[in-house]
Amino acid sequence: MKVAVVVFPGSNADWDALHTVRDVLGVEARYVFHKEHELGAVDAVVIPGGFSYGDYLRAGAIARFSPIASAIASFADGGGPVLGICNGFQVLTELGLLPGALTRNAHLRFECRDVWLRVEGGGPFTHQLSQGSVLRLPIAHAEGRFVCDPDTLARIEAKEQVAFRYCSPDGSVLADPNVNPNGSLANIAGVYNEARNVLGLMPHPERAAEAVLGNEDGLALFECLRAHVEEAA
Amino acid sequence: MTDPRDTLPGAPIPFPDEPEVNRDAAREMGLSDAEWDKVIFFLGREPTYAELGVFSVMWSEHCSYKSSRVHLARLPTEGPQVVQGPGENAGAVDIGDGFCAVFKMESHNHPSYIEPYQGAATGVGGILRDVFTMGARPVASLNSLRFGRPDHEKTPHLLRGVVKGIGDYGNCIGVPTVGGEVQFDASYDGNILVNAFTVGIASSDELFFGTAEGVGNPVLYVGARTGRDGIHGATMASAEFDDASERKLPTVQVGDPFMEKLLLEACLEIFAADVLVGVQDMGAAGLTSSSVEMAARSGSGIELDLDAIPRRTRGLTPYEMLLSESQERMLMVARAGEEQRVLDICAKWDLEAAVIGRVTETGRFVCKATPGFDPLGDATRERASQPVVDIPIGALADEAPKYDRPQTQAAPPPREPAPRVDVDASEALRTLIGSPNLGSRQWIWRQYDHVVRDGTVFRPGEADAALVRVFCEREGEPTREKFLAVSVDCNGRHVLLDPYQGAAMAVAECARNVACTGARPLGTTDCLNFGSPEKPDTMWRFAQAIDGLAAACAALDVPIVSGNVSLYNETDGSPILPTPTVGVVGQLDDVAHRVGSAFIRRGDVVAHLGVPSRGALGGSEYWVWQTGYVGGEPVGIDLDAEAALQGLLQSLAREGLLASAHDVSDGGLAVCLAEKCIGKGLGCQVRLPGDGGVAPNARLFAEEPTRVVVSFARDRGEEIQLICEEHGVPFEVLGEVGGNELVIEGAIAVAVGELAERHHGALRDIVGD
């Protein structure tokens, strides 16, 4: 499996993604700079966390106009698996590849801490996880509150596009701000596109994939991806 | 002293429309009459307005260290582990395999009081640049903060602003903020402290220095455009505060972390291209100090064409361009012929860059500009530049004023009335564990991205020091993982009681925190925050503190490799607590040997290692809580005992014997035990060590140093006791881990859940959310 990690000038979790995919998962991975127009021959794309172009305007808003954006869109349209983490999620919603939008956290502060996620819908990044199982992952964001209009919410719920919901350690989906850290609609922490090949999530699985960091829960998403790509081959 | 007038060329011509230059103008810029006379001596004439500005910032306390240089020379700066000592942008210690940890701490106190968000943000930006200028990739940041009384009207605003400023900058650039410390004390009501620390990783033979060598080599400007922000920031940082200080808002710089991220990546790529001779951040005193310091280090001269300076605002005068402290800018000297390579890499990162001058052999700082020329205005206007600055470099560097200011021994703080020791100890602990100074800092560190870069092994609150994994990369070699333990510490109250002992205690605590994780402390950076050096008792405290730092750094083998001095931290004549903050970097060879601070297992034995308590409450939080003032007898420190304890901690960790280790510091033994319980929600039952004749409260809350509480599996006790004997460190079993309460026999019984709730709510009560 070959994975492209897209690097915008303000990406800062590009190393985290590359390290986890290449050194922990053990597959081929390389950076693709935002000024390039092609992704090259890759099996999956990761759009990492950070502040794509500074994000003073709106997180991910300018990334839509970057040279690499159309290559990402074509790859996704062709069914290729795309994972957007944190800022990558924000970029994918701005690109129109994922529904909804990410707005300022309800408490208006940047927040970095562990959260618990209940696994909901399956897809290339989650198909080996049982529905209802709970993962612990760190978040680190100021704009992670998932919102969308009622019709969109009804549609993504009906099509089971929600991949993860914020929950308590025992798996209960509660409105409590200790559980839903940013006030996301329906506790949505991660969502697939309708074709289920593009996933965006605010928590960072690539920062929780090694025992030395005290948490390996996040590795599961990348193992699912590898299994998916190998099955497709 | 050489007479610089020997080489005087034609005098620069005053620039049109600039203010008149005279003794009064010099005073206005912070120069004394004697210093004005010295300017005239060096130039052999009156300066131009731009030159006066250059002298005033270069001779400011902030840039010249004129009151501190004579004392700083007494600090130990050498050791086999030292790769780079003081004098460069940051210091460095060896971490093996040809790699080094590059680190420094810097203050941004005055700007942060005037504008907490931008002041703190640009403080972080500045220290990051100091580290990556050395060719190191920053891997972790910490900070040491001081605020006034929690109920002071400005404290919530300042706390919120500073924390958000630090967070927004560090979070955006993607360097994890992994630790720090905060103290509230009335002495900081009108003068908060923001000390920012960053550590980075570099290949030891690929460090970059701030030198301008090679006559004819091009000088390049890289990064953000120049504006009017921060003019005279260095001068402001060298004066006391008064009611009018808040009108100095325009002297505060404005940060752009995205620009800094571009600058970081571009710089590291330029360094790797091997085209540079030297590089320096345009920090305090901006273009002036960076060019002068680079030329001074190499004994060369530098000539700048101010017409070529990238700018973001119209009508900038030479004075403004030379003194602007606009952020995110670098000055580079490239090898002749390689300038295009630098420009190309900058273009890749969409970063502005321009050739603005060249290295000369004259030993002079020369700037030229065309009157009326403005690239943002009528660019077609013909350029005919004239010299506006021509100053011998030595006058601005080595021959800058240097004072051995008078000292008088400060009167020790009172020792009466002493605190009551008959208050209920459980109640005392309930109060103290939730107090602003001893409460959890979670509200703060949750606003910092402390996990970016996949290296954070111990997150804030998990151990006595932050522990980060760093990736050491060199072309053609496999990536090596190494582990650094880092802490920043100081308790100004103990420094006030006895500046020598208190400063030594700061170093000891910082290194002890590193040793508690199992790591070996390697080196120290200091950030010396004091009041006005023109007051003899403050100067005495400063000199004493230097001697205390020196003794502790020598005894614990943690030489000073970098640092910063911040004087004039006082408002309306009232100085801050003397606050010599230190940061220590250590290395843990095997991450499997790491030791956290909290109890992790029921049934483990709890033991006290180190110097038994005398119950000396001087300078403690308990004392201040009970009496309302900072006083008492200094507790002092035995540095030989401290060195033995720190050696012991490393030995025990290496043998894998410890389940936890947490030092006894602010709040004393009771607070230490409470924190060990709160971590994972485990209680303990222990007896109170020490002399039974001393009041229990004194033994519970004394902040005497050189003590650590550890826990370990029951079957390891004998082995541990033996190793303690070998190291000559007293060992005393106190009890065991278990239950849901912290029980200290005959003194304290409080549910851990209640302690945790009070602990975690401490800062929320101040900030209101």
mmCIF file of C-alpha atoms in Angstrom, chain B residues 15 20 75 78 84 144 182 211 234 301 320 411 443 479 509 602 641 666 733 747:
data_model
loop_
_atom_site.group_PDB
_atom_site.id
_atom_site.type_symbol
_atom_site.label_atom_id
_atom_site.label_comp_id
_atom_site.label_asym_id
_atom_site.label_seq_id
_atom_site.Cartn_x
_atom_site.Cartn_y
_atom_site.Cartn_z
ATOM 1 C CA PHE B 15 17.563 62.585 7.116
ATOM 2 C CA GLU B 20 16.199 67.172 16.449
ATOM 3 C CA LEU B 75 27.968 31.129 36.069
ATOM 4 C CA GLU B 78 31.258 24.265 30.695
ATOM 5 C CA GLN B 84 27.169 25.278 22.757
ATOM 6 C CA SER B 144 6.742 29.842 33.427
ATOM 7 C CA VAL B 182 2.343 29.274 37.335
ATOM 8 C CA THR B 211 28.042 35.387 12.370
ATOM 9 C CA ALA B 234 13.750 46.724 23.906
ATOM 10 C CA GLY B 301 31.410 45.211 9.304
ATOM 11 C CA GLU B 320 11.683 53.176 12.134
ATOM 12 C CA ALA B 411 16.764 43.516 54.860
ATOM 13 C CA TRP B 443 -7.557 24.643 32.566
ATOM 14 C CA THR B 479 15.980 7.745 12.345
ATOM 15 C CA GLU B 509 13.958 21.513 42.147
ATOM 16 C CA ARG B 602 -2.919 -0.671 45.304
ATOM 17 C CA ALA B 641 22.539 15.804 49.708
ATOM 18 C CA ASP B 666 5.176 23.804 46.827
ATOM 19 C CA VAL B 733 8.801 3.711 54.697
ATOM 20 C CA ALA B 747 -3.393 14.370 61.044
#
